[in-house]
Tab-separated table of C-alpha atoms in Angstrom:
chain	number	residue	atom	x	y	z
A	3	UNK	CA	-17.265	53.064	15.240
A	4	UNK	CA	-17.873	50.297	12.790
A	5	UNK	CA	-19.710	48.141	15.885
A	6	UNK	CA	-21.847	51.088	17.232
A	7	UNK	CA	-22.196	53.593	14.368
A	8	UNK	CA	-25.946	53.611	12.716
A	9	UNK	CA	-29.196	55.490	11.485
A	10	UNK	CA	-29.659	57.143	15.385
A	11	UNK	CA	-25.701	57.305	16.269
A	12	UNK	CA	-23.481	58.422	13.599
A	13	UNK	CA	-19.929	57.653	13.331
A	14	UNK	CA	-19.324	61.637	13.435
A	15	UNK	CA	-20.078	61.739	16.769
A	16	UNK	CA	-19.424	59.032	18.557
A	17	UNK	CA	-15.648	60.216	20.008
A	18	UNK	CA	-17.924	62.861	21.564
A	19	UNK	CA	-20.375	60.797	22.480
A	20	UNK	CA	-17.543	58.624	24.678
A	21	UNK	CA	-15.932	61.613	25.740
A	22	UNK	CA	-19.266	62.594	27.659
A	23	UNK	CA	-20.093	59.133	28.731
A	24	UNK	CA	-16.261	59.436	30.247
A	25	UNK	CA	-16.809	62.718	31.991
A	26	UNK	CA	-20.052	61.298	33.754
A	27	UNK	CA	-17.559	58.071	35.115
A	28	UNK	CA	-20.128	55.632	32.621
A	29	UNK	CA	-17.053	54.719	30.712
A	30	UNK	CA	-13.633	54.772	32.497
A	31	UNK	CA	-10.769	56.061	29.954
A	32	UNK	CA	-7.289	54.756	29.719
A	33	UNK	CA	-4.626	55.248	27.708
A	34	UNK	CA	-2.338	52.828	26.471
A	35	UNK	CA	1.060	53.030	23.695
A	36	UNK	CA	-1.251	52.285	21.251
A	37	UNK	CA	-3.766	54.922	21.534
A	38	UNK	CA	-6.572	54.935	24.145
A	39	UNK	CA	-9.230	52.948	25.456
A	40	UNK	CA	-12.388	52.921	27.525
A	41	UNK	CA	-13.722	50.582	29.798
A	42	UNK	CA	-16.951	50.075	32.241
A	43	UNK	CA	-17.712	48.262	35.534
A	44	UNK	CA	-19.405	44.998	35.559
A	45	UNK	CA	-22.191	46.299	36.576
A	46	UNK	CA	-23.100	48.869	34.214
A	47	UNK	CA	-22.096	46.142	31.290
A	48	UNK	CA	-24.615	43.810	32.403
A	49	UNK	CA	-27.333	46.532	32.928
A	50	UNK	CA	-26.334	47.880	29.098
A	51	UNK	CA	-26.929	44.188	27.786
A	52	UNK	CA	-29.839	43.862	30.059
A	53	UNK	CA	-31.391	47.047	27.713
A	54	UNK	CA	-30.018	45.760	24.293
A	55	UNK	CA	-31.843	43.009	25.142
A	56	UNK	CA	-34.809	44.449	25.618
A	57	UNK	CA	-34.817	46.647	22.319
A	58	UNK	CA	-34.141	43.383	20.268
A	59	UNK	CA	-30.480	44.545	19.106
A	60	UNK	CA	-28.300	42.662	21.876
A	61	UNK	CA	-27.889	40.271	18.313
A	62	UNK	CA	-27.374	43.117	15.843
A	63	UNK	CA	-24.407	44.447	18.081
A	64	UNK	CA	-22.949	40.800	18.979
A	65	UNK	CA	-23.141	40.034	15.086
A	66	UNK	CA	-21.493	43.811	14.224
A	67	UNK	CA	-18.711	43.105	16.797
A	68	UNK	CA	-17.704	39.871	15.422
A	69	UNK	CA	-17.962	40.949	12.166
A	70	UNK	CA	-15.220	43.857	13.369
A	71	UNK	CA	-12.954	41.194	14.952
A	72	UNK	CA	-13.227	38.863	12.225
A	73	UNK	CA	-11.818	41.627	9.687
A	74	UNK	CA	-9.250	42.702	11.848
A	75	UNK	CA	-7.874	38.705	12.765
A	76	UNK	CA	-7.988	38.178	8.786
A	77	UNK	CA	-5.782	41.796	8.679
A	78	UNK	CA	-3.395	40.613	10.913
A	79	UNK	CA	-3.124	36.993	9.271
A	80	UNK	CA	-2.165	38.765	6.417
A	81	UNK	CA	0.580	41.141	7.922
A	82	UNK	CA	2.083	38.766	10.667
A	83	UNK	CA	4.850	37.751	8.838
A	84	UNK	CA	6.353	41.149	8.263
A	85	UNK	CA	7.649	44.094	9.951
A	86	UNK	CA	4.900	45.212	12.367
A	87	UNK	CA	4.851	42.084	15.020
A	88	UNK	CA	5.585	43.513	17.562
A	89	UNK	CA	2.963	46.181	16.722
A	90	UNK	CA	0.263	43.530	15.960
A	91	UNK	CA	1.272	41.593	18.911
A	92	UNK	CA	0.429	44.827	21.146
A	93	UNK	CA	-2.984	45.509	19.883
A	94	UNK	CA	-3.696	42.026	19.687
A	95	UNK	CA	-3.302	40.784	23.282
A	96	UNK	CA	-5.066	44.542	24.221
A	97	UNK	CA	-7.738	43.177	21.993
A	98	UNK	CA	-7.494	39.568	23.887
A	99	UNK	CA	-11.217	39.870	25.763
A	100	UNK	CA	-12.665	40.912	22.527
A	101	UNK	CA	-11.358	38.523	20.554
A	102	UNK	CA	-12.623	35.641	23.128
A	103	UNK	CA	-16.362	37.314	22.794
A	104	UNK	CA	-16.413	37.323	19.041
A	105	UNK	CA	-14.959	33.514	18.922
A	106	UNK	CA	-17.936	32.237	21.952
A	107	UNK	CA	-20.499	34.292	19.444
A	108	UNK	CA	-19.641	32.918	16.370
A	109	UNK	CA	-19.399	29.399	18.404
A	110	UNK	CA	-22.856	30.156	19.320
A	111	UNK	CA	-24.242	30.756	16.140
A	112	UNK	CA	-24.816	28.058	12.907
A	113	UNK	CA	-24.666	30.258	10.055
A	114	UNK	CA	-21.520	30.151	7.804
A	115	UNK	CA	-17.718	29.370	8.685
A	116	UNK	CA	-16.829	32.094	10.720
A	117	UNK	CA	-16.006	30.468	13.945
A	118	UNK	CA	-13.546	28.136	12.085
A	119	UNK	CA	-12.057	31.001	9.698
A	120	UNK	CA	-11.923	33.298	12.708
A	121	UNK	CA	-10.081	30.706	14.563
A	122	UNK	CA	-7.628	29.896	11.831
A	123	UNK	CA	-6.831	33.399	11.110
A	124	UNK	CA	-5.773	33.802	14.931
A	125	UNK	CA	-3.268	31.245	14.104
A	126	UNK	CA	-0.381	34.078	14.636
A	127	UNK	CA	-2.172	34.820	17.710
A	128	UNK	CA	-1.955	30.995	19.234
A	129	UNK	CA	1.042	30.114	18.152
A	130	UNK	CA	3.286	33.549	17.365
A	131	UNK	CA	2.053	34.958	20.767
A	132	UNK	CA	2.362	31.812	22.819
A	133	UNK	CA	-0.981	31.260	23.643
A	134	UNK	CA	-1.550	27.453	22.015
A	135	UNK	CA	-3.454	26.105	25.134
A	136	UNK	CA	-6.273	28.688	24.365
A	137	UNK	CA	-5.540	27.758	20.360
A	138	UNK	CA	-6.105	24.546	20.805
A	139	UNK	CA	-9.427	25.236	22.999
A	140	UNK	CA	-11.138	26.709	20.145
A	141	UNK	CA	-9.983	25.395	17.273
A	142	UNK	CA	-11.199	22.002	18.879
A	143	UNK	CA	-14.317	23.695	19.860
A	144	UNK	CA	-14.692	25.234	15.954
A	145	UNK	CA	-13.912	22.115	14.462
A	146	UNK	CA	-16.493	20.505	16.665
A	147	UNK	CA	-19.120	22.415	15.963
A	148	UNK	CA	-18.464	23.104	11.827
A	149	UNK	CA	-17.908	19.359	10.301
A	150	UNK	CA	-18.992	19.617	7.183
A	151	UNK	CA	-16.506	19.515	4.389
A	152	UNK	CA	-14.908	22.945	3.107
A	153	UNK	CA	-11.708	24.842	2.437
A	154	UNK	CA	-12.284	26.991	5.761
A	155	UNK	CA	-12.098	23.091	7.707
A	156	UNK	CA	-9.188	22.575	5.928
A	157	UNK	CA	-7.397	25.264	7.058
A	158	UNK	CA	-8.294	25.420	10.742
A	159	UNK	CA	-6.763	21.678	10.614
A	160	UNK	CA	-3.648	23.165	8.880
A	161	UNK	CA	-3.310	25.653	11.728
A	162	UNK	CA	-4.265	23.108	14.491
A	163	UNK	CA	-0.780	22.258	13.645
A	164	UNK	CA	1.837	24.390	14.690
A	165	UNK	CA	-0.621	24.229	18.059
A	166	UNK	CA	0.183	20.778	18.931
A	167	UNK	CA	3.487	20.759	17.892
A	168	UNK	CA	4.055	23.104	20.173
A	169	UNK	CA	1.975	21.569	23.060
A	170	UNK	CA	3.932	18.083	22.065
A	171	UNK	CA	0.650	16.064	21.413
A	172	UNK	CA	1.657	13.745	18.510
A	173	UNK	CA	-1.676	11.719	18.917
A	174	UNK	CA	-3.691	14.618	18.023
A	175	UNK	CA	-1.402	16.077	15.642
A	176	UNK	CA	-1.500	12.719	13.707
A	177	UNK	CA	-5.440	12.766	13.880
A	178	UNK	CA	-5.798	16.223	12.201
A	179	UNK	CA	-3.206	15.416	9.728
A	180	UNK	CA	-5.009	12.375	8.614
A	181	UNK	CA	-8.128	14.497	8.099
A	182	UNK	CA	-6.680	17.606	6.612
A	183	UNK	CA	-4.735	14.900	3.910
A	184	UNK	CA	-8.191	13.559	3.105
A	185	UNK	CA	-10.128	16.669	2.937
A	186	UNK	CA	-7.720	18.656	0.917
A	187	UNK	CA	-7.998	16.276	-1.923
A	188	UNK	CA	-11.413	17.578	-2.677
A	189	UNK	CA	-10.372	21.037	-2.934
A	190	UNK	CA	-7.379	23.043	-4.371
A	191	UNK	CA	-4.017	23.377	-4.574
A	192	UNK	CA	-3.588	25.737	-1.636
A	193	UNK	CA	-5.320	23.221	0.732
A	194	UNK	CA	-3.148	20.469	-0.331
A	195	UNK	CA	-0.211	22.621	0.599
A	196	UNK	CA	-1.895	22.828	4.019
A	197	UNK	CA	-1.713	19.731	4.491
A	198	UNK	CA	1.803	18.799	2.904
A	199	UNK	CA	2.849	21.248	5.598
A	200	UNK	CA	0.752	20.018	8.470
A	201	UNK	CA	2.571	16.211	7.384
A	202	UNK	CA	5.485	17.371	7.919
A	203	UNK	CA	4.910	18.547	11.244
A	204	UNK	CA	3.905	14.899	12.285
A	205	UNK	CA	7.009	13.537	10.887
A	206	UNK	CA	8.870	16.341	12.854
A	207	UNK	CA	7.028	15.320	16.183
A	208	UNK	CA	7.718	11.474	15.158
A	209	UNK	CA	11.737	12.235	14.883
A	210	UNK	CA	11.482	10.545	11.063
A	211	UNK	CA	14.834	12.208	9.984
A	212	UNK	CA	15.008	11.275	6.376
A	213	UNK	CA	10.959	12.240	6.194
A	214	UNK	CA	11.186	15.136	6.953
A	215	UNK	CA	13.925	16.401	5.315
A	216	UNK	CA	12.540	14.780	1.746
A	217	UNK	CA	9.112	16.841	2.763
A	218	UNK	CA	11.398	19.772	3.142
A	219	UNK	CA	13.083	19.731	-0.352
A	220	UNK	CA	9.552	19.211	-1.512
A	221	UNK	CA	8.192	22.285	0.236
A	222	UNK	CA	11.580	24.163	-1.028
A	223	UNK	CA	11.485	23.250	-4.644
A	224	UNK	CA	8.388	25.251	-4.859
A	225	UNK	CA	8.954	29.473	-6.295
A	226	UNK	CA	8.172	30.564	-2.755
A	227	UNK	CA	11.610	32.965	-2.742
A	228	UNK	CA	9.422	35.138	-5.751
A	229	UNK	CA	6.039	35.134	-3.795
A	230	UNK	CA	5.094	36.949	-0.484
A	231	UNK	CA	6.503	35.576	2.417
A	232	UNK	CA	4.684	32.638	4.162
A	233	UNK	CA	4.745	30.649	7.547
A	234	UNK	CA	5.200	27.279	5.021
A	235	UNK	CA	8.389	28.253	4.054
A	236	UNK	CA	9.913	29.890	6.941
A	237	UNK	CA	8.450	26.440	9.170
A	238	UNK	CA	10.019	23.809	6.203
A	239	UNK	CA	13.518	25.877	6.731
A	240	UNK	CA	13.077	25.416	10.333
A	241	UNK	CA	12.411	22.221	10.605
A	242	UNK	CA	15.073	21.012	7.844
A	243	UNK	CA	17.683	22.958	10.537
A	244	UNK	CA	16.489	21.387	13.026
A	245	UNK	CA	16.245	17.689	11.659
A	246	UNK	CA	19.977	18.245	10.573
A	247	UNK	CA	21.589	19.640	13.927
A	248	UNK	CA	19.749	16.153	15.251
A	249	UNK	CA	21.974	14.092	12.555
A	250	UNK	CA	24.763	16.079	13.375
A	251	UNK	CA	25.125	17.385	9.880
A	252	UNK	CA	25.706	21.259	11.712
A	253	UNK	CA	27.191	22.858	8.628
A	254	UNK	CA	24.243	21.913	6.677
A	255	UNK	CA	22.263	22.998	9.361
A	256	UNK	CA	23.984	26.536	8.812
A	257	UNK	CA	23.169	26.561	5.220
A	258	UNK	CA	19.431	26.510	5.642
A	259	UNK	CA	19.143	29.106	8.669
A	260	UNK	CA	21.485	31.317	6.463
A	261	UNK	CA	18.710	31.161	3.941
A	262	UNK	CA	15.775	31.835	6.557
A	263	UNK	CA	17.577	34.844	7.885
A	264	UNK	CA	18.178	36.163	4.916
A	265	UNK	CA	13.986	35.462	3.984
A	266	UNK	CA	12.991	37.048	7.146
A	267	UNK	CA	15.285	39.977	7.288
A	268	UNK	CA	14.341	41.177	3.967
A	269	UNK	CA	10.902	41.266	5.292
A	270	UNK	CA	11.223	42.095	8.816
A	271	UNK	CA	10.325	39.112	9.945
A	272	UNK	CA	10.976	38.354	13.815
A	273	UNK	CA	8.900	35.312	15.329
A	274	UNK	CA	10.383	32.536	12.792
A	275	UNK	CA	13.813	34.232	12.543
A	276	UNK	CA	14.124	33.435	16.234
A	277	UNK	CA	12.775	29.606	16.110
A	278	UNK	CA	15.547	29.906	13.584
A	279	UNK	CA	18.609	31.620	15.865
A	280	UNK	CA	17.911	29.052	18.581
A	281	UNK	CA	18.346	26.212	16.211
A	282	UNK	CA	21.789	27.689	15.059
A	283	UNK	CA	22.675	28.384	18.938
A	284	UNK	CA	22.536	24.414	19.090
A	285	UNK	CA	24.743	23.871	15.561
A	286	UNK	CA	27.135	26.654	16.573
A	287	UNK	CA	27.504	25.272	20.107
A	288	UNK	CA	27.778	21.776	18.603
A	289	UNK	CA	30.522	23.098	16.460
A	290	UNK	CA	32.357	24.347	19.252
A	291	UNK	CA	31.629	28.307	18.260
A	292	UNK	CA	30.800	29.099	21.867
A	293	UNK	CA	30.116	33.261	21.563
A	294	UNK	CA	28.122	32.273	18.364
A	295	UNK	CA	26.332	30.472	19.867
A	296	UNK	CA	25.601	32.850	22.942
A	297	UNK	CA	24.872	35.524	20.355
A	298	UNK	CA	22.019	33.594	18.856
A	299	UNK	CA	20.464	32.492	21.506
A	300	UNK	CA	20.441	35.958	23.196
A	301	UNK	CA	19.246	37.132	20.150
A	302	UNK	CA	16.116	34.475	20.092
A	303	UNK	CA	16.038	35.223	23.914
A	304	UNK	CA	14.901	38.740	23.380
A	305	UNK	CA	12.114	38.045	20.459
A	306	UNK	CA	10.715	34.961	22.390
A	307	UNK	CA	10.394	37.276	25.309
A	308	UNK	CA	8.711	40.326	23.534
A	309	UNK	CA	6.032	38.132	22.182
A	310	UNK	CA	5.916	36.581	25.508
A	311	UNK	CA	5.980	33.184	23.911
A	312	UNK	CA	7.135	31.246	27.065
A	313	UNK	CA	8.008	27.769	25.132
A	314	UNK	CA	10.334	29.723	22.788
A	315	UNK	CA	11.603	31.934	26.611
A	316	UNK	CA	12.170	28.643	27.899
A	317	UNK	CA	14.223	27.272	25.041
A	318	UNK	CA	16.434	30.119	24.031
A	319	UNK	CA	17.027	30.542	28.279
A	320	UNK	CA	17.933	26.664	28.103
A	321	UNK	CA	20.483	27.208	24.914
A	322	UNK	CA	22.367	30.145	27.224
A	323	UNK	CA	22.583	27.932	29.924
């Protein structure tokens, strides 16, 4: 509605509309858990561009649509860390070919920020769903094409992040931390914790133990337990855990993933509460607490696998075995 809907087709009757184009086979209807949806052949897409083009509105539509995907990426930026990802994670990846038209327009276009702020509000998308390879494709691609100097630049470094952490590509992860350091010092305070947080996540890929667990306090000391619930957080008590089982301190290691638990359970947080049970499969196993440690892992196991994050799969299946 809000990509087609105007002065000669309004919103009122455009379920009807679809319904008819349906009945005639135009459209081809299928539903789904989350609703329904329609699709078309090939064919009778290109021949429907082929006319937009030819009426001068193939632009007005491509602009409308991205405009629609943009809103609902910022939406679910917003609500990923919460009680609905599972929920977001459906309509998202049903969304998945849209998404990848609205990024290649906005890529194609020079006006404003929008292919970098679209591609840094997918950031639950890349790396809560488990797609970082395609992450990392467009926030390079973004970044590439949008080098001037702003807050949106900053960010899409910030998220770049997580991405190749993930992917294990320290080189890269060191270059964007370098730049998101020295670009957030011309902005605000938000962008410098972007890249406080994106730091650490070198010194996390580097193995620094007593870096990263200073950056941690740092990130901890802040009133983030009275605000809404964050990925900066939730990461910094991951990656303190983490850091810890590797010095064998496993009791302190305990202590922290208590406290992210705790954080994510009272929001209904999944995806970081299970980066968070895998790390305590390792302390608990390390401890000798053998069916604790099976429990967490199983329980990371079955998140990791509903998001169909295959890194986090692989890692809780690796902890059971």
């Amino acid at each position: 509605v809000r990509v087609c809907a105007d002065d000669h087709l309004p919103a009122r009757r455009i379920p009807a509309v679809l319904a008819t184009l349906g009945e005639k086979s135009i459209l081809i209807w299928q539903p789904t858990g989350g609703g329904e949806r329609y699709r078309m052949l090939d064919t009778i897409r290109e021949y429907g561009v082929h006319w937009l083009r030819g009426l001068g509105e193939d632009d007005t539509l491509r602009r409308r649509h991205r405009d629609h995907y943009l809103a609902l990426a910022r939406r679910g930026d917003a609500e990923w860390i919460g009680p609905e990802q599972f929920a977001w994670y459906d309509r998202m990846t049903a969304e998945h070919d849209n998404l990848r038209a609205a990024l290649e327009y906005s890529l194609a276009e020079s006006e404003g920020h929008s292919a970098l702020e679209m591609a840094a509000a997918l950031w639950f998308f890349w790396y809560g769903c488990g797609f970082f390879k395609e992450g990392r494709l467009y926030l390079d691609q973004a970044l590439a094409a949008d080098t001037a100097p702003s807050p949106a630049r900053v960010r899409a470094l910030y998220v770049s992040g997580p991405v190749l952490l993930c992917l294990g590509d320290l080189p890269a992860l060191e270059e964007r931390a370098a730049e998101c350091t020295a670009l957030a010092a011309r902005f605000g305070a938000a962008e410098r914790a972007c890249a406080a947080a994106t730091e650490l996540r070198v010194r996390v890929l580097r193995g620094d133990t007593e870096q990263v667990l200073s950056r941690v306090e740092a990130q901890l000391a802040t009133d983030w337990r009275a605000e809404p619930l964050t990925l900066v957080p939730l990461a910094a008590l991951v990656f303190g855990a983490h850091t810890l089982v590797a010095a064998g301190r496993f009791e302190e290691a305990v202590a922290r993933l208590d406290e992210l638990s705790a954080a994510c359970d009272r929001s209904g947080e999944r995806g970081m509460r299970a980066w968070g049970d895998f790390v305590r499969s390792q302390a608990e196993l390390a401890l000798g607490r053998f069916e604790e440690a099976r429990e967490h892992a199983r329980a990371a196991l079955l998140v990791k696998h509903r998001l169909r994050d295959g890194v986090g799969t692989g890692m809780a299946l690796e902890a059971l075995a």
